[in-house]
CSV table of C-alpha atoms (C1' of nucleotides) in Angstrom, one decimal:
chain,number,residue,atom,x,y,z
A,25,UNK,CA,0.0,0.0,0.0
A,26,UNK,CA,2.0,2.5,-1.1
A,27,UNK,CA,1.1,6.1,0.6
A,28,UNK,CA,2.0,8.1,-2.3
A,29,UNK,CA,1.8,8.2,-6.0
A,30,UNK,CA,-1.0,8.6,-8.5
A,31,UNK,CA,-2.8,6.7,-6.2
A,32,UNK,CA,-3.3,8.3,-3.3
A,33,UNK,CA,-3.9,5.3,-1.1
A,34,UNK,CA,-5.9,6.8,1.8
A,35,UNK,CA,-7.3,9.8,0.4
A,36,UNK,CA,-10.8,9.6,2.3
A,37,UNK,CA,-9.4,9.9,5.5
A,38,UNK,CA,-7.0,12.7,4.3
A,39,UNK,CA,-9.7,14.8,2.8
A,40,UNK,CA,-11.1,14.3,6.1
A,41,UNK,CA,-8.5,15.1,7.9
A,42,UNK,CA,-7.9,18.5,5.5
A,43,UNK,CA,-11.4,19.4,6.0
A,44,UNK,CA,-11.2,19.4,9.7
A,45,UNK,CA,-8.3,21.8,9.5
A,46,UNK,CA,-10.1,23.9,7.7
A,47,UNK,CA,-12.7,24.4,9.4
A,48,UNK,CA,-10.6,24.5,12.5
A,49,UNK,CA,-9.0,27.3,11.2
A,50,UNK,CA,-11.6,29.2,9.8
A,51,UNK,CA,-15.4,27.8,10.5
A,52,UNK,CA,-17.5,26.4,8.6
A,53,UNK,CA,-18.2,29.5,5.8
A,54,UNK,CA,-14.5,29.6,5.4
A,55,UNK,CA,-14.6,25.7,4.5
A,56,UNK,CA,-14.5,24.6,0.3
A,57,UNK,CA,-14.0,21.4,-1.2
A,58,UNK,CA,-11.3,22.6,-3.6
A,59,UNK,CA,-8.7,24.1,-0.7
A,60,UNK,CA,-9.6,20.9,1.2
A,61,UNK,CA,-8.5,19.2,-2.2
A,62,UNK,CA,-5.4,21.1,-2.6
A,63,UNK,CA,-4.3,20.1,0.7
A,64,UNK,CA,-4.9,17.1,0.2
A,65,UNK,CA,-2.7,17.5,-2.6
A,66,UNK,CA,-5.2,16.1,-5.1
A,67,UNK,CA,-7.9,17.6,-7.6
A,68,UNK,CA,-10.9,19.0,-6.8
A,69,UNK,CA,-12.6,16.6,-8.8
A,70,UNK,CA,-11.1,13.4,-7.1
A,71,UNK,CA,-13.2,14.5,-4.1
A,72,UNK,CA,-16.4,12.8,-5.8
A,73,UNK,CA,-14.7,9.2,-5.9
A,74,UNK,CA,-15.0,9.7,-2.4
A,75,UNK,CA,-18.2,11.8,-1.2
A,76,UNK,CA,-20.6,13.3,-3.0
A,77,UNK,CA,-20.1,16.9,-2.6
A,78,UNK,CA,-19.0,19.4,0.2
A,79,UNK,CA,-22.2,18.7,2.7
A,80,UNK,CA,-21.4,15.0,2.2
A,81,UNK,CA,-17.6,15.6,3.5
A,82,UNK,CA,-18.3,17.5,6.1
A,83,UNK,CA,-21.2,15.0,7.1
A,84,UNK,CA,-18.6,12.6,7.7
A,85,UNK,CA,-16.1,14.8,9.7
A,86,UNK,CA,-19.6,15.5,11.7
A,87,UNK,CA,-20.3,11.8,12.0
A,88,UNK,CA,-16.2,11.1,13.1
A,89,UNK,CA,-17.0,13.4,15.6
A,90,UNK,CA,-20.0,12.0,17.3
A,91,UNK,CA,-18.2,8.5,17.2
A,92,UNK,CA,-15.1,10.5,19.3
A,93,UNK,CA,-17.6,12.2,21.2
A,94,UNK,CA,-19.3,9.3,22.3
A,95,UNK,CA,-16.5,7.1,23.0
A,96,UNK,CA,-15.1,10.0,25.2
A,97,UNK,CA,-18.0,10.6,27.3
A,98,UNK,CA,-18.5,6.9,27.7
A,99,UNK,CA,-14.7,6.6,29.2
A,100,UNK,CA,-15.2,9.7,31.3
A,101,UNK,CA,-18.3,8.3,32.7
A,102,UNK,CA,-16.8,4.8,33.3
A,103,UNK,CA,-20.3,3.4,34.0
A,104,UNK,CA,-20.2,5.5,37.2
A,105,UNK,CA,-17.3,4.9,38.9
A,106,UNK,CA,-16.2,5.3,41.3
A,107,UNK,CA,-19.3,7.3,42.4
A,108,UNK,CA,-21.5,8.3,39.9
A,109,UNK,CA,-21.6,11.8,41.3
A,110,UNK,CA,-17.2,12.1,40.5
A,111,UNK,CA,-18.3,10.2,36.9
A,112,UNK,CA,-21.1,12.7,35.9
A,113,UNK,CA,-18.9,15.8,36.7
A,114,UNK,CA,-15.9,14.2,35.2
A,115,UNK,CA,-17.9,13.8,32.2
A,116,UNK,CA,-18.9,16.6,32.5
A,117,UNK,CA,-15.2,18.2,32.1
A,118,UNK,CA,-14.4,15.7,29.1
A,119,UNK,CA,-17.1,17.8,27.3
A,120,UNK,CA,-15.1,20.5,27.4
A,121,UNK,CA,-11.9,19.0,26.1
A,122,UNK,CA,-13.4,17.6,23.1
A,123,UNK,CA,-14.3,21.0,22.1
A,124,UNK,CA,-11.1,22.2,23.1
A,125,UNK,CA,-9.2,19.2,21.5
A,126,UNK,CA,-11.1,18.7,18.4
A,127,UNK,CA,-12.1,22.0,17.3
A,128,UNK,CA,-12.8,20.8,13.3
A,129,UNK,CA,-15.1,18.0,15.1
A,130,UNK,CA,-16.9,19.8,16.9
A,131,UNK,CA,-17.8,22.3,14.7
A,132,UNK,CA,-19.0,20.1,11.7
A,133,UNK,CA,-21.0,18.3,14.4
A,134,UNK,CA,-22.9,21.8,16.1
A,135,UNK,CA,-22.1,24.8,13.6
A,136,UNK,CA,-22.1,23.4,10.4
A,137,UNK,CA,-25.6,23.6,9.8
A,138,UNK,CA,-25.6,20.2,8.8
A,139,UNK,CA,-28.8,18.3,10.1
A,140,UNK,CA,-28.2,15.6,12.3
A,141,UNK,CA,-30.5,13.6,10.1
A,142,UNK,CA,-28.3,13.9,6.5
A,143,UNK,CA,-27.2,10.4,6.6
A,144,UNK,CA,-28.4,7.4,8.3
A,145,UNK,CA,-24.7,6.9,9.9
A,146,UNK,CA,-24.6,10.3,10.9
A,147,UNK,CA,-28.0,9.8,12.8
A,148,UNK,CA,-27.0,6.7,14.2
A,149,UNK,CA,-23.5,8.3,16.0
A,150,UNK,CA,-25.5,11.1,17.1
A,151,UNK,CA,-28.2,9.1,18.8
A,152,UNK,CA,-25.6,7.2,20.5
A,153,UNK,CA,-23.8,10.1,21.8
A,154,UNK,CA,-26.9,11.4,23.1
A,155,UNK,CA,-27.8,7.8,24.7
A,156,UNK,CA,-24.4,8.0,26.5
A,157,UNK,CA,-25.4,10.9,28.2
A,158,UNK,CA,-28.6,9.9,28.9
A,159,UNK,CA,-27.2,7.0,30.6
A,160,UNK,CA,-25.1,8.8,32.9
A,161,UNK,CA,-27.9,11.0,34.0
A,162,UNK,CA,-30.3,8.0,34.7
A,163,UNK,CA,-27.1,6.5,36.7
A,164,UNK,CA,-27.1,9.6,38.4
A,165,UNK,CA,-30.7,10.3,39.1
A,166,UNK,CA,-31.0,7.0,41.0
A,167,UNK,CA,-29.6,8.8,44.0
A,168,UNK,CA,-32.5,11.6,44.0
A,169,UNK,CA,-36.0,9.9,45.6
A,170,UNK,CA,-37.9,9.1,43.1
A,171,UNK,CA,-40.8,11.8,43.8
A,172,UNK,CA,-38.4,14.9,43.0
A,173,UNK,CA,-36.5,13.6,40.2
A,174,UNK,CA,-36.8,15.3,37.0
A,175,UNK,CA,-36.4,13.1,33.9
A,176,UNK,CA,-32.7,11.4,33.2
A,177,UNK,CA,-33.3,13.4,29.6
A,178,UNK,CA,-33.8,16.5,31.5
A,179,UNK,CA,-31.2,16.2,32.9
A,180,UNK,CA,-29.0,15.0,31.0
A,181,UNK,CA,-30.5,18.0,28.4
A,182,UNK,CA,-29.4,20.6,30.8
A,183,UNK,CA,-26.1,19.7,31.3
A,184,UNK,CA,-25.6,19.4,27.5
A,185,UNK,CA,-27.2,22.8,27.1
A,186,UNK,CA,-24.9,24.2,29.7
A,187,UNK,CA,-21.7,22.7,28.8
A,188,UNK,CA,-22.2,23.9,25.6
A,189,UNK,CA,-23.4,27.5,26.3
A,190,UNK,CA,-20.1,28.1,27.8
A,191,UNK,CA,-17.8,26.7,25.0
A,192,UNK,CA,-19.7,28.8,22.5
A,193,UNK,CA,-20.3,32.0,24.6
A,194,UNK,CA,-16.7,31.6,27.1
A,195,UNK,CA,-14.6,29.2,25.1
A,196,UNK,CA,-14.6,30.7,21.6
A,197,UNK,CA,-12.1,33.4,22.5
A,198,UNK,CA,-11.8,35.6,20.4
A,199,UNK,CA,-8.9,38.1,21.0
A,200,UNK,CA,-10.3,41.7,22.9
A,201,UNK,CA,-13.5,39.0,23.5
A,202,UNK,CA,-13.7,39.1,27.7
A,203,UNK,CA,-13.9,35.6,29.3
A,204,UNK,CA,-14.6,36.3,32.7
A,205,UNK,CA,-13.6,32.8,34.1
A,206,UNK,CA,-11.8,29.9,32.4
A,207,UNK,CA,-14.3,28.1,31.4
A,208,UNK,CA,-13.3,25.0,32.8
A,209,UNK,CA,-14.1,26.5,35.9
A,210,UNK,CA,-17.0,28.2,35.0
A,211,UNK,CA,-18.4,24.9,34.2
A,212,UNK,CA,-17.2,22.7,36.6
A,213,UNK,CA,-18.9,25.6,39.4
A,214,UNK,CA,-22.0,25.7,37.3
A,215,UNK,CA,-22.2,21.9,37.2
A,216,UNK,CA,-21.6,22.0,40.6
A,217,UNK,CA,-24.6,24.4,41.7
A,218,UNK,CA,-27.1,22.7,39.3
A,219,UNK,CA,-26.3,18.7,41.3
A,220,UNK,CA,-26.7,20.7,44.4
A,221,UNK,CA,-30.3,21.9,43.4
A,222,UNK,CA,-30.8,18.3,42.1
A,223,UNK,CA,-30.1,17.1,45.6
A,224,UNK,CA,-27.4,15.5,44.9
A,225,UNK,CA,-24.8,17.2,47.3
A,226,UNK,CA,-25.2,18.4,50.3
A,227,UNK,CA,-26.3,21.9,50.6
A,228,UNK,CA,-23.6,23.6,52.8
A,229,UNK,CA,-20.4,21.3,52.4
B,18,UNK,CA,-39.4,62.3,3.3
B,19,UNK,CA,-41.1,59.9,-0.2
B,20,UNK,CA,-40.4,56.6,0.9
B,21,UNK,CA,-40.0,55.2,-2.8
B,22,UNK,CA,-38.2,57.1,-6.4
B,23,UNK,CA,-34.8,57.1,-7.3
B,24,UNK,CA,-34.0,58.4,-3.8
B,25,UNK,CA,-34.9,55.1,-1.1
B,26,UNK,CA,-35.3,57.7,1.9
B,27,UNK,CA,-34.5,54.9,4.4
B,28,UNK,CA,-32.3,52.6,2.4
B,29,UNK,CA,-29.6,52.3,5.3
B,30,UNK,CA,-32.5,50.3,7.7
B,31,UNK,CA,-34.1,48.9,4.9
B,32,UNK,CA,-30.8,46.7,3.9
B,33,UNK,CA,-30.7,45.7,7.6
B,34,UNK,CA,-33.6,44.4,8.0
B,35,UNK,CA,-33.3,42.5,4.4
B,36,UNK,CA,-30.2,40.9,5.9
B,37,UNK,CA,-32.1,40.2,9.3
B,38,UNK,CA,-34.8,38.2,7.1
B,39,UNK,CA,-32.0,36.7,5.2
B,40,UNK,CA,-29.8,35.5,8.2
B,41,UNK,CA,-32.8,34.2,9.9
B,42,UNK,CA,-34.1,32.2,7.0
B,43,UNK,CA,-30.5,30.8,5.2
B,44,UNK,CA,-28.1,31.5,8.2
B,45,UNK,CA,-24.9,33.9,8.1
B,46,UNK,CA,-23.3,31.9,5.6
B,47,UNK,CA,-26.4,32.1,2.7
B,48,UNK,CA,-26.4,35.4,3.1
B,49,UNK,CA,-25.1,37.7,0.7
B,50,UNK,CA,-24.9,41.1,0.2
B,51,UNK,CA,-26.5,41.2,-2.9
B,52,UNK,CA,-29.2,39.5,-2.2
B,53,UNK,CA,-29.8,41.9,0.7
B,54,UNK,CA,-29.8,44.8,-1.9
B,55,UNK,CA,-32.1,43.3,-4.3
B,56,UNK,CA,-34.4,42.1,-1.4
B,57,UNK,CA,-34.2,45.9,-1.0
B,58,UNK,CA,-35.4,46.8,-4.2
B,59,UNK,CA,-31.6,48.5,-4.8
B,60,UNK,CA,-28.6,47.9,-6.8
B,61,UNK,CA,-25.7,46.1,-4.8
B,62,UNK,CA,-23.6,49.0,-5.7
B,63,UNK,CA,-26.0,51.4,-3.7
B,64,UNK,CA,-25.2,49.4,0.0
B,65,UNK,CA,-21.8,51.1,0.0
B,66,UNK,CA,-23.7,53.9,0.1
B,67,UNK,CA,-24.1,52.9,3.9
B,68,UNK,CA,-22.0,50.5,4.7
B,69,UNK,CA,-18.4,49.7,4.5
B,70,UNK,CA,-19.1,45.9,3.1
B,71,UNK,CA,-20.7,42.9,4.1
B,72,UNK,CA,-19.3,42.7,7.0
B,73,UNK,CA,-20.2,45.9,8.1
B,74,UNK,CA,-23.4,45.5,7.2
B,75,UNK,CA,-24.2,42.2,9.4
B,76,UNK,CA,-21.8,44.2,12.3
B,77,UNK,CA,-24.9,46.0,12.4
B,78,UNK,CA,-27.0,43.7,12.2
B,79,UNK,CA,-25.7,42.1,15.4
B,80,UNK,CA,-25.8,45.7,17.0
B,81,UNK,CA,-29.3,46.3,17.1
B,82,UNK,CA,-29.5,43.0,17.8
B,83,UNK,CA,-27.6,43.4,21.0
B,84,UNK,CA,-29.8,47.1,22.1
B,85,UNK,CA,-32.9,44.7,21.7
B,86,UNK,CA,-31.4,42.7,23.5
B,87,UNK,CA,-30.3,44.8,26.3
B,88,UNK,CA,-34.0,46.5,26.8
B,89,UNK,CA,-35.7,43.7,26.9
B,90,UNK,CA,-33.5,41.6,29.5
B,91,UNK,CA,-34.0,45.4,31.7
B,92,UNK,CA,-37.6,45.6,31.0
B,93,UNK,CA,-38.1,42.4,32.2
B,94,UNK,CA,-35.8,41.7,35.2
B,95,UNK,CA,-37.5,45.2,36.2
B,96,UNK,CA,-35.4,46.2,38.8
B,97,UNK,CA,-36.0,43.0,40.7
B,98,UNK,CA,-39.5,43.7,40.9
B,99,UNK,CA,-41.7,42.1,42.3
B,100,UNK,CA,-39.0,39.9,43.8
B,101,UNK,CA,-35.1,39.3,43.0
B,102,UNK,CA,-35.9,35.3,42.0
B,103,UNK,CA,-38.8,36.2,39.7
B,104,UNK,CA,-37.2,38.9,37.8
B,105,UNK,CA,-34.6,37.0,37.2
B,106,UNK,CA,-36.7,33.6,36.3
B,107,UNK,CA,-38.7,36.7,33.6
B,108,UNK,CA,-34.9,37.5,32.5
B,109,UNK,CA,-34.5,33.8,31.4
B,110,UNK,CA,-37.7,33.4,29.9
B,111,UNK,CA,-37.5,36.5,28.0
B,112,UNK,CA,-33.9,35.3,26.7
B,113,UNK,CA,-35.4,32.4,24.9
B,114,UNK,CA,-38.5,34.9,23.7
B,115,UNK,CA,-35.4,37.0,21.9
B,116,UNK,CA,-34.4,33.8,20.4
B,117,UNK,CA,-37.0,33.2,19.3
B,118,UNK,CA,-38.7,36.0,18.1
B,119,UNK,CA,-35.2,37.9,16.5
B,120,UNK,CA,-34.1,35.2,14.9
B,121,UNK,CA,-32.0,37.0,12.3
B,122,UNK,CA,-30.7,39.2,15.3
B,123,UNK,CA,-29.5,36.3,16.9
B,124,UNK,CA,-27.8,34.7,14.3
B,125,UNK,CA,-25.7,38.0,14.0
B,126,UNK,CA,-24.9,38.1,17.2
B,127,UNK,CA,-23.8,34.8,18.1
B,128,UNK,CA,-23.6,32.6,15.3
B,129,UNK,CA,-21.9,35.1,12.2
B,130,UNK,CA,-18.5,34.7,13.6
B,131,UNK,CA,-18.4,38.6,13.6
B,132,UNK,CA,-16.4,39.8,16.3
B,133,UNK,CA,-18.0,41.8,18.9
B,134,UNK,CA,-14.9,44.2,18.5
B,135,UNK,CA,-15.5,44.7,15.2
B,136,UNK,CA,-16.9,47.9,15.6
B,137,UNK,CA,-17.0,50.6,18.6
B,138,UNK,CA,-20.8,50.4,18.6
B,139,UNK,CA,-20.8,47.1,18.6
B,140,UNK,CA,-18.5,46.2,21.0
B,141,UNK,CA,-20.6,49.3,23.4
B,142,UNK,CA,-23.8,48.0,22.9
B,143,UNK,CA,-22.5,44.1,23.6
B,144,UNK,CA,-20.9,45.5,26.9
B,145,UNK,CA,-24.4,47.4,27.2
B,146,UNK,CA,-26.0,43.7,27.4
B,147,UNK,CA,-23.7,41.8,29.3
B,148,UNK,CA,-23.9,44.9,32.1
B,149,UNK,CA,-27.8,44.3,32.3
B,150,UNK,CA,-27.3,40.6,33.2
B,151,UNK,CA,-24.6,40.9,35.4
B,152,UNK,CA,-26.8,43.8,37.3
B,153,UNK,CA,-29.7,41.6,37.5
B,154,UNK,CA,-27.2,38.5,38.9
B,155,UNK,CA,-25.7,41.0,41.3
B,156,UNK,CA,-29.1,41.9,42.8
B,157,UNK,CA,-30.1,38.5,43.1
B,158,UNK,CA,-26.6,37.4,45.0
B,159,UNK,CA,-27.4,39.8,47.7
B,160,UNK,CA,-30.1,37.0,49.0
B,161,UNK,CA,-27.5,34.7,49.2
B,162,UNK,CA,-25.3,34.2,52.6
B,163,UNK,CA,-21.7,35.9,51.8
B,164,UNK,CA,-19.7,33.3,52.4
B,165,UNK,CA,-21.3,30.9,50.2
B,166,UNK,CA,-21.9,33.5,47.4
B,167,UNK,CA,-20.3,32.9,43.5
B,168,UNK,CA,-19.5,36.0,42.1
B,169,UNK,CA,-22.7,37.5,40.4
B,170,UNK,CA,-20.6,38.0,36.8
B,171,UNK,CA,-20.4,33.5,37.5
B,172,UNK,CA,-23.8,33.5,37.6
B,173,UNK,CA,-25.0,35.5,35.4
B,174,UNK,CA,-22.4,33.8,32.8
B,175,UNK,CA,-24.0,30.7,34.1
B,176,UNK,CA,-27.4,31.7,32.9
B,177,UNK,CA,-26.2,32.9,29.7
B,178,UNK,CA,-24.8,29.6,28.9
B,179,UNK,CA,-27.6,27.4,30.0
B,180,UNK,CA,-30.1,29.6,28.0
B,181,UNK,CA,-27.5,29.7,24.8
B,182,UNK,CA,-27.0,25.6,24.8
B,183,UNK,CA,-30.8,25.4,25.2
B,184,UNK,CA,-31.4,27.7,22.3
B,185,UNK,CA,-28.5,26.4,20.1
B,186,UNK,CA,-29.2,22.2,21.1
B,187,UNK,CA,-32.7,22.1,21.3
B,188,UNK,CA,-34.6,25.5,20.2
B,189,UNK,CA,-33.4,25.5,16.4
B,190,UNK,CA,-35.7,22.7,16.3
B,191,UNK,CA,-35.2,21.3,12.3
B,192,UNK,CA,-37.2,19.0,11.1
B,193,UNK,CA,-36.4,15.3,12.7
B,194,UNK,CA,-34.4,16.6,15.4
B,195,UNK,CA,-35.1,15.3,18.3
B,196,UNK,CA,-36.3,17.8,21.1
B,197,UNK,CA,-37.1,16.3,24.0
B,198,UNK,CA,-39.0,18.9,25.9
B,199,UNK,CA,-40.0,22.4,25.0
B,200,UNK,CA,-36.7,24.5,25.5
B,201,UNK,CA,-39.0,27.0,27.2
B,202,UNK,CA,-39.8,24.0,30.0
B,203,UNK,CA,-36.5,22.9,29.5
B,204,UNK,CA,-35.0,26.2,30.5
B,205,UNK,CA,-37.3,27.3,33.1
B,206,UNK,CA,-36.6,23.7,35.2
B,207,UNK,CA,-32.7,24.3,34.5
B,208,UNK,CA,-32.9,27.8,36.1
B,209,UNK,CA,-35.1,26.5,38.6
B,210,UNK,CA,-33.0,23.7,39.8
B,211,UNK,CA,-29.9,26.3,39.2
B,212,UNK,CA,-31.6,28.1,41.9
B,213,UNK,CA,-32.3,25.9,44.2
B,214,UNK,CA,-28.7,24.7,44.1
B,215,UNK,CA,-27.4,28.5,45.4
B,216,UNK,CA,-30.0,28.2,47.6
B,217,UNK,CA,-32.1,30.3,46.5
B,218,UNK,CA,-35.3,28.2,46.8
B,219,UNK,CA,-36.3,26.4,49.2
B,220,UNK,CA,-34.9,22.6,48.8
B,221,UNK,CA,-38.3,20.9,48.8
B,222,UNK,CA,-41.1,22.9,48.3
C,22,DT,C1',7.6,-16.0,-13.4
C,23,DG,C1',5.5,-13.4,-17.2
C,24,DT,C1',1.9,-11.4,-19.8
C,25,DA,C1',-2.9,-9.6,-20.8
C,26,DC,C1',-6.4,-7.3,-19.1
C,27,DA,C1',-10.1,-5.3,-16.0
C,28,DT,C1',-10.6,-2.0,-12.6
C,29,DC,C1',-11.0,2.3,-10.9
C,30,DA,C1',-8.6,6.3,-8.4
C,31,DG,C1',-7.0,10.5,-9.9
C,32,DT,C1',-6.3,14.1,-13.9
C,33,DG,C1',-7.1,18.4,-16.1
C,34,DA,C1',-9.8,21.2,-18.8
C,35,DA,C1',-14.0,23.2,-18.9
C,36,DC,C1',-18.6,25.0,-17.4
C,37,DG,C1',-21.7,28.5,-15.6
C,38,DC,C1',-22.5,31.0,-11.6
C,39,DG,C1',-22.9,34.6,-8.3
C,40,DC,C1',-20.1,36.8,-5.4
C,41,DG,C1',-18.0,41.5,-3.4
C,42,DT,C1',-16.3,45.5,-5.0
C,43,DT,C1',-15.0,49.7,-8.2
C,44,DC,C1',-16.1,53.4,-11.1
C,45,DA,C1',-17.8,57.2,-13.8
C,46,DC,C1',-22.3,58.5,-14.3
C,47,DT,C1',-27.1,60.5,-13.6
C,48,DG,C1',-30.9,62.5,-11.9
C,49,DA,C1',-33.9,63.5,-7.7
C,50,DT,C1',-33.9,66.5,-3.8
C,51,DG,C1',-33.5,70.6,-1.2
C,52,DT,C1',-31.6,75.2,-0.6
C,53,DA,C1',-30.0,80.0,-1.7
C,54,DC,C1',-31.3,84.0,-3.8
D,28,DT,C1',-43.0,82.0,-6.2
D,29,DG,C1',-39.5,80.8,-9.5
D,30,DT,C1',-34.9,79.8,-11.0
D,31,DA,C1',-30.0,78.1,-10.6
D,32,DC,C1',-27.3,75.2,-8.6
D,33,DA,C1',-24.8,72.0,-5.2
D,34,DT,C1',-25.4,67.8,-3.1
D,35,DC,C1',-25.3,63.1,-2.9
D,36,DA,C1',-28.1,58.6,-3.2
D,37,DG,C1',-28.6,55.3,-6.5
D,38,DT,C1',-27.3,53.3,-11.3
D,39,DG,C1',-25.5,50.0,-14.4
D,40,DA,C1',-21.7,48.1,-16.5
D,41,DA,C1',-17.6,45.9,-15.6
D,42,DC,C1',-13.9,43.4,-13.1
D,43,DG,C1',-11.5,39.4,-11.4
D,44,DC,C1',-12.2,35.6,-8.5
D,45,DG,C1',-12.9,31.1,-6.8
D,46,DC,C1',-16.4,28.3,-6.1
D,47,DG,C1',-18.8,23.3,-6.8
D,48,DT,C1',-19.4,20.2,-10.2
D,49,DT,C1',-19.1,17.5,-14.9
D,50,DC,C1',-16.7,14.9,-18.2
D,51,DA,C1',-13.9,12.1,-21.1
D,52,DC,C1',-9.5,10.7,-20.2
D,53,DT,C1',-5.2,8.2,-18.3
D,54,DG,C1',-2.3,5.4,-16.1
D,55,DA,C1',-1.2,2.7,-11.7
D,56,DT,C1',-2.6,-1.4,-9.5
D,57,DG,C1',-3.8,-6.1,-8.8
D,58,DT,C1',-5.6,-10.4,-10.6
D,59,DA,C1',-6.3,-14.4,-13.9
D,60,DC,C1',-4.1,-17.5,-16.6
DNA sequence: TGTACATCAGTGAACGCGCGTTCACTGATGTAC
DNA sequence: TGTACATCAGTGAACGCGCGTTCACTGATGTAC
């Protein structure tokens, strides 16, 4: 398998890979299939042996990232060990370093504009992801009494909603843009209050 | 003051709120600037009439994006009125209103990639908006012991994430996605627990 | 091992398109006298 | 009130550009005999 030549050998990955820089570097407007090409150092037009257009290539950086994504979350949470109080927040903080660590991911996956629904795979990592963290809330809510425990998707939802309201808002920084914590630790304190009002910690430690 | 001829007589506002409609409908990326101009019966050649470019143009988009903003999150914490905890619960709610009801306003504003230092006006009237929340989460703190008090800019930045997640994950509802709940219930139980856990409410009422 | 051949990944030229921006201009408006 | 004139908002033609996509092709690879 020879990695170069006029066969390129692994050039779906590598467009991949090229299109994630990209829109690393400079979101997903700044994105096109030809520079992605170019740094693939291939043709434009050998892109369509390989997807079927722009949307379809950055579907699959989208999809890569749920797959990431999910199998990061489900390490952090580590089934709920050793308490699933420590696994919930230390998911919670591995949210944050996959949007730190894989900027091109996670921007395919939640500012493309892409619809989660585009390809079947696509929808299928997605759902997964989302059933990952809907396991670890239900693991958590089994320590609430049943009578005030909101829904594990609730729950779950907020957390999600949360973690992600401070990468975009508090993460994102742009230069001159003020981030009045780090945002690890304005998540990790935010976290924090929210399992208190669920109960889950006591309220004066 | 004719409002049509060869003359516009409000050309400036009429190109914004073309590009509102725009952003709302296709996002910041599908719009252009000539579109905007022919939405606005006009020549693209006339918008630099106004504006410095494109970007200029959605810069102020965002701006009086952010003075809506700004009144409505003051109009509805009210001073605190009747009571610190509901006018702040009426500041969440009316965040998500915004959202929803200013959608091309939003866009520019969060979502554009337009830096909120793009433009002196901008970057006051941002400033303008962040002050208002922080107010309203400094009024509320005083209700909560000293020594156990986050800093109000923490929870106010707190806020402003969960409602942006909820917004961003589960409010641009397109069609297959999955919502669980309606972001409005969503958001008012994740304030509400939020609350509770700065003890702000009583544990179990 | 050597040869013939099918496969198919990548080429390169071409396309039509709409973009943002510029420029010299035109003609409606409003003011001075 | 009527005329002359300055202002300046909008025109329309033109530009260069890079985009996504198509197409017939070419030549490297791997397999069958």
């Amino acid at each position: 398998m020879a990695k170069r030549g006029y066969h390129h050998g692994n050039l779906r990955q590598a467009l991949v890979d090229a299109a994630l820089n990209l829109i690393a570097e400079r979101g997903p407007t700044g994105f096109t299939l030809s520079e992605a090409a170019k740094a693939a150092g291939v043709t434009p037009a050998a892109v369509y042996r390989h997807f079927q257009g722009r949307e379809d290539l950055i579907a699959e950086c989208a999809r890569q990232g749920y797959e990431i994504f999910a199998d990061l979350m489900e390490f952090a949470f580590d089934g709920g060990k050793p308490t699933a109080l420590s696994a919930f927040e230390a998911t919670g903080r591995a949210y944050l370093a996959f949007a730190r660590k894989y900027p091109g991911h996670y921007v395919s996956m939640f500012e493309s504009g892409i619809s989660v629904n585009r390809t079947p795979e696509l929808a299928r990592a997605s759902a997964r992801a989302r059933g990952v963290l809907e396991h670890a809330a239900e693991n958590l809510s089994q320590h609430i009494p049943k009578e005030k425990r909101p829904p594990a998707a609730m729950v779950s939802a907020h957390v999600w909603a949360l973690s992600h309201g401070v990468v975009e808002l508090f993460s994102r920084g742009e230069p001159g843009s003020q981030a009045p914590y780090p945002p690890e630790d304005l998540l990790e304190a935010g976290v924090g209050i929210y399992l208190r009002g669920l109960g889950l910690i006591a309220p004066d430690r």
